[in-house]
Tab-separated table of C-alpha atoms and ligand atoms in Angstrom:
chain	number	residue	atom	x	y	z
A	15	MET	CA	55.616	31.222	-44.486
A	16	GLU	CA	57.349	26.893	-43.277
A	17	SER	CA	54.599	24.162	-43.715
A	18	LEU	CA	55.162	21.070	-42.622
A	19	GLN	CA	51.813	18.349	-42.553
A	20	VAL	CA	51.410	15.472	-39.714
A	21	ASN	CA	50.543	12.794	-41.290
A	22	LEU	CA	48.386	10.226	-38.572
A	23	LYS	CA	46.425	6.955	-39.286
A	24	HIS	CA	42.731	9.539	-38.713
A	25	LYS	CA	43.855	12.332	-39.213
A	26	THR	CA	46.194	15.270	-41.392
A	27	TYR	CA	46.853	18.315	-40.611
A	28	GLN	CA	49.473	20.930	-41.551
A	29	VAL	CA	51.749	23.307	-38.354
A	30	HIS	CA	52.874	26.520	-39.903
A	31	ILE	CA	55.595	28.799	-38.856
A	32	LYS	CA	55.925	32.629	-40.241
A	33	ARG	CA	56.716	34.904	-38.307
A	34	GLY	CA	53.646	37.346	-37.382
A	35	ILE	CA	51.618	35.042	-38.253
A	36	THR	CA	49.597	35.808	-35.054
A	37	LYS	CA	48.105	39.346	-37.176
A	38	GLU	CA	46.738	36.980	-39.501
A	39	LEU	CA	45.203	34.537	-37.939
A	40	GLY	CA	41.981	35.727	-38.746
A	41	LYS	CA	42.492	34.673	-43.199
A	42	HIS	CA	44.173	31.173	-42.440
A	43	LEU	CA	41.089	29.647	-40.166
A	44	ARG	CA	38.946	31.582	-42.582
A	45	ALA	CA	40.012	29.418	-44.891
A	46	GLN	CA	39.732	26.070	-43.007
A	47	CYS	CA	37.126	26.539	-40.270
A	48	SER	CA	32.688	27.529	-41.778
A	49	GLY	CA	31.560	28.239	-37.635
A	50	GLU	CA	30.949	31.386	-36.624
A	51	LYS	CA	32.907	31.526	-33.484
A	52	VAL	CA	36.044	31.133	-31.533
A	53	ALA	CA	36.530	30.765	-28.440
A	54	ILE	CA	39.980	31.873	-27.462
A	55	ILE	CA	41.648	30.205	-24.070
A	56	THR	CA	44.509	32.018	-23.823
A	57	ASP	CA	46.266	32.954	-19.977
A	58	LYS	CA	45.891	36.587	-18.541
A	59	ASN	CA	50.078	37.585	-19.090
A	60	VAL	CA	49.613	35.978	-23.208
A	61	TYR	CA	45.679	37.676	-24.085
A	62	HIS	CA	47.607	41.226	-22.223
A	63	ILE	CA	50.044	41.378	-24.782
A	64	TYR	CA	48.769	39.310	-27.698
A	65	GLY	CA	44.583	39.678	-26.520
A	66	LYS	CA	44.023	43.329	-29.093
A	67	GLN	CA	45.523	41.941	-32.447
A	68	VAL	CA	44.686	37.641	-32.234
A	69	LEU	CA	40.832	39.161	-31.609
A	70	GLN	CA	41.420	41.890	-34.099
A	71	THR	CA	42.098	39.562	-36.665
A	72	LEU	CA	39.519	37.594	-35.931
A	73	ASN	CA	37.151	40.250	-36.163
A	74	SER	CA	37.464	41.257	-39.288
A	75	GLU	CA	37.263	38.383	-41.178
A	76	GLY	CA	33.645	37.823	-38.987
A	77	PHE	CA	34.834	35.393	-35.986
A	78	GLU	CA	32.395	36.398	-33.422
A	79	THR	CA	35.250	36.114	-30.201
A	80	HIS	CA	35.073	35.298	-26.857
A	81	VAL	CA	37.974	35.122	-24.236
A	82	ILE	CA	39.130	32.572	-21.494
A	83	ALA	CA	42.177	33.799	-19.763
A	84	ILE	CA	43.267	32.190	-17.117
A	85	GLU	CA	46.003	32.860	-14.015
A	86	PRO	CA	49.243	32.102	-16.510
A	87	GLY	CA	51.231	29.068	-14.884
A	88	GLU	CA	51.206	25.464	-13.907
A	89	LYS	CA	49.152	25.888	-11.050
A	90	SER	CA	45.620	26.575	-13.261
A	91	LYS	CA	46.425	23.091	-15.292
A	92	THR	CA	43.941	21.575	-12.661
A	93	LEU	CA	40.263	20.408	-12.769
A	94	ALA	CA	38.339	23.389	-10.725
A	95	THR	CA	39.985	25.498	-13.655
A	96	LEU	CA	38.730	23.047	-16.361
A	97	ASN	CA	35.104	23.646	-14.989
A	98	ASP	CA	35.473	26.958	-14.936
A	99	VAL	CA	36.239	26.752	-18.847
A	100	PHE	CA	33.328	24.491	-19.464
A	101	GLY	CA	31.241	26.618	-18.064
A	102	GLU	CA	32.429	29.721	-19.886
A	103	LEU	CA	31.771	27.416	-22.836
A	104	VAL	CA	28.346	26.417	-22.309
A	105	ARG	CA	27.739	30.631	-21.803
A	106	ALA	CA	29.033	31.560	-25.192
A	107	LYS	CA	26.721	28.825	-26.758
A	108	ILE	CA	30.407	27.036	-28.505
A	109	SER	CA	29.412	24.472	-30.522
A	110	ARG	CA	30.677	21.454	-32.539
A	111	ARG	CA	31.086	23.950	-35.822
A	112	ASP	CA	33.404	26.320	-33.699
A	113	LEU	CA	36.270	26.596	-33.369
A	114	ILE	CA	38.731	27.295	-29.748
A	115	LEU	CA	41.251	28.585	-30.531
A	116	THR	CA	44.565	28.000	-27.683
A	117	LEU	CA	46.930	31.430	-27.325
A	118	GLY	CA	49.838	30.765	-24.704
A	119	GLY	CA	52.671	28.007	-23.446
A	120	GLY	CA	52.347	24.186	-22.588
A	121	VAL	CA	49.411	24.761	-20.054
A	122	VAL	CA	47.161	26.731	-22.442
A	123	GLY	CA	48.298	24.094	-24.410
A	124	ASP	CA	47.697	21.119	-22.562
A	125	LEU	CA	44.666	22.670	-20.636
A	126	GLY	CA	42.317	24.108	-23.267
A	127	GLY	CA	43.674	20.530	-25.960
A	128	PHE	CA	41.363	18.714	-22.972
A	129	ALA	CA	38.736	21.067	-22.931
A	130	ALA	CA	38.569	20.710	-26.742
A	131	ALA	CA	38.575	16.725	-26.705
A	132	THR	CA	35.813	16.866	-24.651
A	133	PHE	CA	33.420	19.465	-24.830
A	134	LEU	CA	30.708	18.099	-26.368
A	135	ARG	CA	32.873	14.601	-27.646
A	136	GLY	CA	35.700	16.965	-28.748
A	137	ILE	CA	35.318	19.971	-31.163
A	138	PRO	CA	37.708	21.537	-33.463
A	139	TYR	CA	40.344	23.538	-31.950
A	140	VAL	CA	43.880	25.193	-32.727
A	141	GLN	CA	47.090	25.600	-31.453
A	142	VAL	CA	48.961	29.320	-31.052
A	143	PRO	CA	51.931	28.309	-28.931
A	144	THR	CA	53.533	31.410	-27.590
A	145	SER	CA	56.050	30.043	-25.918
A	146	LEU	CA	59.635	28.308	-26.911
A	147	LEU	CA	58.513	25.273	-25.072
A	148	ALA	CA	55.608	25.202	-26.349
A	149	GLN	CA	56.627	26.060	-29.734
A	150	VAL	CA	59.640	22.518	-30.820
A	151	ASP	CA	57.792	20.180	-27.961
A	152	SER	CA	54.257	20.399	-26.671
A	153	SER	CA	52.520	21.819	-29.792
A	154	ILE	CA	52.342	18.951	-31.673
A	155	GLY	CA	51.988	15.140	-30.795
A	156	GLY	CA	48.036	15.267	-29.548
A	157	LYS	CA	49.180	15.712	-25.844
A	158	VAL	CA	46.576	17.285	-23.930
A	159	ALA	CA	46.120	16.603	-19.993
A	160	VAL	CA	45.123	18.759	-16.823
A	161	ASP	CA	47.749	17.600	-13.654
A	162	LEU	CA	46.330	16.109	-10.626
A	163	PRO	CA	47.099	16.532	-6.739
A	164	TYR	CA	48.624	13.317	-7.416
A	165	GLY	CA	51.331	13.915	-9.869
A	166	LYS	CA	51.136	15.558	-13.515
A	167	ASN	CA	48.889	15.081	-16.472
A	168	LEU	CA	47.689	12.133	-14.502
A	169	ILE	CA	43.094	12.860	-16.963
A	170	GLY	CA	44.227	13.436	-20.155
A	171	SER	CA	44.120	12.231	-23.603
A	172	PHE	CA	45.780	12.071	-27.574
A	173	TYR	CA	44.013	14.602	-29.320
A	174	HIS	CA	45.525	16.234	-32.005
A	175	PRO	CA	44.203	19.628	-33.312
A	176	ASP	CA	43.554	21.015	-36.521
A	177	ALA	CA	45.897	23.348	-37.542
A	178	VAL	CA	49.715	24.283	-35.476
A	179	PHE	CA	49.792	28.647	-36.174
A	180	ILE	CA	53.848	28.876	-34.731
A	181	ASP	CA	55.165	33.039	-34.772
A	182	PRO	CA	58.727	33.479	-33.571
A	183	ASP	CA	58.843	37.398	-33.490
A	184	VAL	CA	56.036	36.299	-30.458
A	185	LEU	CA	58.821	34.905	-28.427
A	186	GLU	CA	60.306	38.576	-27.777
A	187	THR	CA	58.230	38.883	-24.340
A	188	LEU	CA	59.153	36.236	-23.235
A	189	ASP	CA	61.170	35.671	-20.165
A	190	PRO	CA	65.137	34.600	-20.649
A	191	ARG	CA	63.979	32.377	-18.448
A	192	GLU	CA	61.344	30.550	-20.448
A	193	PHE	CA	63.334	31.089	-23.233
A	194	ASN	CA	65.492	28.814	-22.087
A	195	ASN	CA	63.324	26.660	-20.734
A	196	GLY	CA	62.551	26.516	-24.227
A	197	MET	CA	65.506	25.860	-25.491
A	198	ALA	CA	66.402	22.851	-23.339
A	199	GLU	CA	64.413	20.985	-25.726
A	200	VAL	CA	65.928	22.566	-28.433
A	201	ILE	CA	68.816	20.848	-27.238
A	202	LYS	CA	67.323	17.542	-26.710
A	203	TYR	CA	66.041	17.364	-29.998
A	204	SER	CA	69.946	17.875	-31.382
A	205	CYS	CA	71.309	15.726	-28.774
A	206	ILE	CA	68.581	13.066	-30.096
A	207	LYS	CA	68.711	12.904	-34.362
A	208	ASP	CA	70.694	16.403	-35.559
A	209	ARG	CA	74.539	16.998	-34.659
A	210	GLN	CA	74.463	19.824	-37.137
A	211	LEU	CA	71.954	21.858	-35.650
A	212	PHE	CA	74.354	20.836	-32.014
A	213	GLU	CA	76.634	22.530	-33.915
A	214	GLU	CA	75.585	25.160	-35.142
A	215	LEU	CA	73.889	25.725	-31.693
A	216	MET	CA	77.763	25.813	-30.314
A	217	SER	CA	78.561	28.438	-32.649
A	218	PHE	CA	75.693	31.456	-32.479
A	219	SER	CA	75.735	34.527	-31.007
A	220	LYS	CA	72.781	35.417	-29.290
A	221	ASP	CA	71.675	37.414	-32.159
A	222	GLU	CA	71.778	34.398	-34.032
A	223	LEU	CA	70.289	31.752	-33.202
A	224	THR	CA	67.152	34.885	-32.232
A	225	ASP	CA	68.187	35.243	-36.722
A	226	ASN	CA	67.580	31.359	-37.397
A	227	ILE	CA	65.000	30.737	-34.708
A	228	ASP	CA	62.577	29.898	-36.929
A	229	ARG	CA	64.395	27.575	-38.700
A	230	ILE	CA	65.442	25.821	-35.243
A	231	ILE	CA	61.527	25.152	-34.267
A	232	PHE	CA	60.764	24.046	-37.846
A	233	LYS	CA	64.205	21.614	-37.638
A	234	CYS	CA	62.787	20.261	-34.216
A	235	LEU	CA	58.945	19.931	-35.456
A	236	THR	CA	60.375	17.922	-38.587
A	237	ILE	CA	62.023	15.937	-35.679
A	238	LYS	CA	58.508	15.386	-33.489
A	239	LYS	CA	56.179	15.335	-36.509
A	240	ASN	CA	58.581	12.071	-37.720
A	241	VAL	CA	58.408	10.181	-34.500
A	242	VAL	CA	54.759	10.824	-33.771
A	243	GLU	CA	53.809	10.127	-36.701
A	244	GLU	CA	55.301	6.184	-36.321
A	245	ASP	CA	54.278	6.150	-32.562
A	246	GLU	CA	50.898	7.746	-32.420
A	247	THR	CA	50.269	6.776	-28.648
A	248	ASP	CA	53.798	6.770	-27.230
A	249	ARG	CA	54.273	3.353	-27.419
A	250	GLY	CA	57.776	2.582	-28.818
A	251	SER	CA	59.765	5.184	-30.341
A	252	ARG	CA	58.224	7.932	-29.220
A	253	MET	CA	60.465	6.873	-25.631
A	254	MET	CA	63.727	8.883	-27.518
A	255	LEU	CA	61.588	12.535	-26.679
A	256	ASN	CA	62.184	11.181	-23.560
A	257	PHE	CA	66.098	11.335	-23.310
A	258	GLY	CA	67.202	13.593	-20.407
A	259	HIS	CA	63.383	12.829	-19.486
A	260	THR	CA	63.444	9.729	-16.455
A	261	LEU	CA	66.255	11.810	-14.406
A	262	GLY	CA	64.008	15.259	-15.057
A	263	HIS	CA	60.472	14.542	-14.086
A	264	ALA	CA	62.229	12.853	-10.847
A	265	ILE	CA	63.628	15.958	-10.038
A	266	GLU	CA	61.088	18.503	-10.814
A	267	LYS	CA	58.769	16.261	-8.144
A	268	TYR	CA	60.736	16.167	-5.982
A	269	PHE	CA	61.013	19.896	-5.355
A	270	ASN	CA	57.404	19.837	-5.465
A	271	TYR	CA	57.509	21.825	-9.362
A	272	SER	CA	59.043	25.022	-7.598
A	273	LYS	CA	63.153	25.236	-7.921
A	274	TYR	CA	63.021	23.765	-11.300
A	275	ALA	CA	60.743	24.675	-14.319
A	276	HIS	CA	60.488	21.328	-17.025
A	277	GLY	CA	63.651	22.113	-19.350
A	278	GLU	CA	65.813	22.931	-16.431
A	279	ALA	CA	65.132	20.166	-15.011
A	280	VAL	CA	65.206	18.234	-18.444
A	281	ALA	CA	68.813	20.179	-18.447
A	282	ILE	CA	70.432	18.299	-15.515
A	283	GLY	CA	69.215	14.694	-16.897
A	284	MET	CA	70.368	14.567	-19.949
A	285	TYR	CA	73.295	15.545	-18.571
A	286	GLN	CA	74.411	13.122	-15.793
A	287	VAL	CA	73.232	10.238	-17.744
A	288	THR	CA	75.566	11.295	-20.712
A	289	LYS	CA	78.401	11.510	-18.005
A	290	ASN	CA	77.444	7.698	-16.334
A	291	SER	CA	76.810	6.536	-19.437
A	292	GLU	CA	80.131	8.011	-21.162
A	293	SER	CA	82.174	6.528	-18.656
A	294	MET	CA	80.514	2.749	-19.346
A	295	GLY	CA	82.056	3.686	-22.145
A	296	LEU	CA	78.501	3.649	-23.762
A	297	THR	CA	78.678	7.317	-24.730
A	298	GLU	CA	81.548	8.693	-27.354
A	299	HIS	CA	84.119	9.880	-24.743
A	300	GLY	CA	83.508	13.582	-24.803
A	301	THR	CA	80.015	14.159	-25.523
A	302	SER	CA	78.494	15.159	-21.796
A	303	LEU	CA	81.388	18.260	-21.757
A	304	MET	CA	79.645	19.166	-24.946
A	305	LEU	CA	76.441	19.460	-23.865
A	306	LYS	CA	77.497	20.380	-20.324
A	307	GLU	CA	78.904	23.079	-22.236
A	308	LEU	CA	75.900	23.709	-24.350
A	309	LEU	CA	73.678	23.751	-21.386
A	310	SER	CA	75.470	26.577	-19.343
A	311	LYS	CA	75.573	28.873	-22.832
A	312	HIS	CA	71.913	29.190	-22.454
A	313	SER	CA	72.347	29.674	-18.592
A	314	LEU	CA	70.543	26.069	-18.010
A	315	PRO	CA	72.086	23.429	-14.487
A	316	HIS	CA	74.094	20.397	-14.933
A	317	GLN	CA	74.681	19.429	-12.089
A	318	MET	CA	72.924	17.268	-9.868
A	319	PRO	CA	71.903	19.327	-7.180
A	320	GLU	CA	71.985	17.688	-3.388
A	321	SER	CA	68.524	15.550	-3.346
A	322	ASP	CA	68.169	12.194	-1.149
A	323	ALA	CA	69.298	9.857	-3.691
A	324	ALA	CA	66.414	6.674	-2.370
A	325	GLN	CA	63.823	9.406	-3.222
A	326	ILE	CA	65.399	9.811	-6.462
A	327	VAL	CA	65.416	6.963	-7.205
A	328	GLU	CA	62.514	5.478	-6.378
A	329	THR	CA	60.678	8.247	-8.959
A	330	ILE	CA	62.417	6.877	-11.166
A	331	ALA	CA	61.336	3.395	-10.877
A	332	LEU	CA	57.337	4.128	-9.968
A	333	ASP	CA	57.705	6.046	-13.190
A	334	LYS	CA	54.722	5.043	-15.319
A	335	LYS	CA	57.193	4.810	-17.879
A	336	SER	CA	58.545	1.771	-15.952
A	337	LYS	CA	57.958	-1.751	-16.640
A	338	GLY	CA	58.554	-4.522	-14.409
A	339	LYS	CA	61.062	-5.298	-13.093
A	340	SER	CA	62.778	-3.302	-15.432
A	341	ILE	CA	62.835	0.940	-17.356
A	342	ASP	CA	63.432	1.686	-21.098
A	343	ILE	CA	65.510	4.653	-20.686
A	344	VAL	CA	67.465	6.580	-23.085
A	345	LEU	CA	71.196	7.463	-23.834
A	346	LEU	CA	73.534	8.411	-26.567
A	347	SER	CA	75.716	7.275	-28.287
A	348	SER	CA	77.503	10.430	-29.426
A	349	ILE	CA	75.070	13.492	-30.345
A	350	GLY	CA	72.713	13.552	-33.201
A	351	GLU	CA	72.221	9.863	-32.152
A	352	CYS	CA	70.334	7.947	-29.569
A	353	PHE	CA	69.382	4.719	-28.071
A	354	ILE	CA	66.619	2.867	-25.995
A	355	LYS	CA	68.400	0.339	-23.075
A	356	ASN	CA	66.645	-1.491	-20.744
A	357	ILE	CA	67.660	-1.562	-17.417
A	358	CYS	CA	67.330	-3.679	-14.858
A	359	LYS	CA	66.032	-1.158	-11.869
A	360	ASP	CA	68.691	-1.841	-9.256
A	361	GLU	CA	70.840	-0.601	-11.805
A	362	VAL	CA	68.703	2.999	-12.060
A	363	ALA	CA	71.489	4.667	-9.401
A	364	LYS	CA	74.621	3.742	-11.624
A	365	TYR	CA	72.902	5.089	-14.654
A	366	PHE	CA	72.154	8.503	-12.968
A	367	LEU	CA	72.999	9.187	-9.750
B	423	ADP	P1	55.180	26.068	-20.756
B	423	ADP	O1	54.442	27.105	-22.578
B	423	ADP	O2	56.863	26.822	-20.127
B	423	ADP	O3	55.262	25.050	-20.632
B	423	ADP	P2	53.404	28.477	-19.682
B	423	ADP	O4	52.258	28.089	-20.259
B	423	ADP	O5	52.901	28.451	-17.839
B	423	ADP	O6	54.346	27.380	-19.321
B	423	ADP	O7	54.263	29.304	-19.979
B	423	ADP	C1	55.595	29.671	-18.830
B	423	ADP	C2	54.830	31.172	-19.135
B	423	ADP	O8	54.839	32.201	-20.257
B	423	ADP	C3	53.679	31.352	-18.336
B	423	ADP	O9	53.638	32.830	-17.287
B	423	ADP	C4	53.459	32.168	-19.839
B	423	ADP	O10	52.280	33.357	-19.301
B	423	ADP	C5	54.258	33.607	-20.940
B	423	ADP	N1	53.983	33.288	-21.989
B	423	ADP	C6	53.391	32.932	-22.468
B	423	ADP	N2	54.017	33.398	-24.240
B	423	ADP	C7	54.651	34.343	-23.869
B	423	ADP	C8	55.014	34.886	-24.800
B	423	ADP	N3	54.779	34.705	-25.811
B	423	ADP	N4	55.325	36.788	-23.629
B	423	ADP	C9	55.603	36.461	-22.484
B	423	ADP	N5	54.748	35.734	-21.876
B	423	ADP	C10	54.644	34.405	-22.444
B	424	ZN	ZN1	60.219	17.887	-22.228
């Protein structure tokens, strides 16, 4: 088992990565939780595949379990679903001595984590992320949220779990498009911080990727951990995790969050900004070509889709990370090294389109 310790100002917690850990969660929770009840927040897809084994391991350690299974997909990340979840928590008489366990992808992690942050002013929770995207990215960092009709993640908090349990074996049942969606974030980490990882990803066959995925998850989380420890509340250096996201978010929004999955939009964002920074001489020659090849290898898009440029530029200029007349953007100097550049809002098109 590989473990990582996340050291925050007011809290420390462990991230465990181990094949098959889903089947032994009970034992691990028993070691750190004295409560009797566990509320499992999951989605119906994931519950159908992994529910039985999770209940079995928890019950065998004497935990009383309550399952709250929401409809799968981003459309469930709403206040309405949250309201239902609170109702179930009340019905199960969950107290602050009990535990919430989120079992699922980013949607379940974000919504379940926000439920844990707010129910009874906060109760302990552990994350068991099951999608690659959640395993490498959203499960650590403490960002929990739900969407509003006006935009994504508008209601939320920073609330860190007490532990994260990552089972790379559960990725076997993930839809290939969802797997690649997570690979976009893996590629992002390699671009901003780990050239060796980028080169490995370039050379791996499909089987080699599967065989090494636990090590890859560990590498990505190590990068994320270091950045999060340095900037817990996302005001400074955590910005570098936003590589590809400024344009990516604008693309997702432009197409009403339906045409492109998050990772796909980020893939286009990473390529587009790198192609432009390279032609301005800010990025080593050849970088965007390498990036395009790696994205294509994972069936990820890179080309900017047909869209209304003015609308995309406006969305970027209104991004919550923008300040006054300028915005901070993340560029690569070469594969494995990034820097932050402050650009004027009237330069947005030059960098992104
Ligand atoms: P993401 O993790 O990409 O942010 P979701 O939480 O919506 O987004 O998860 C993506 C989809 O993958 C959902 O339909 C979810 O039910 C499904 N899913 C998550 N983990 C697994 C898994 N291990 N096996 C099969 N399907 C999964
Ligand atoms: Zn992302």
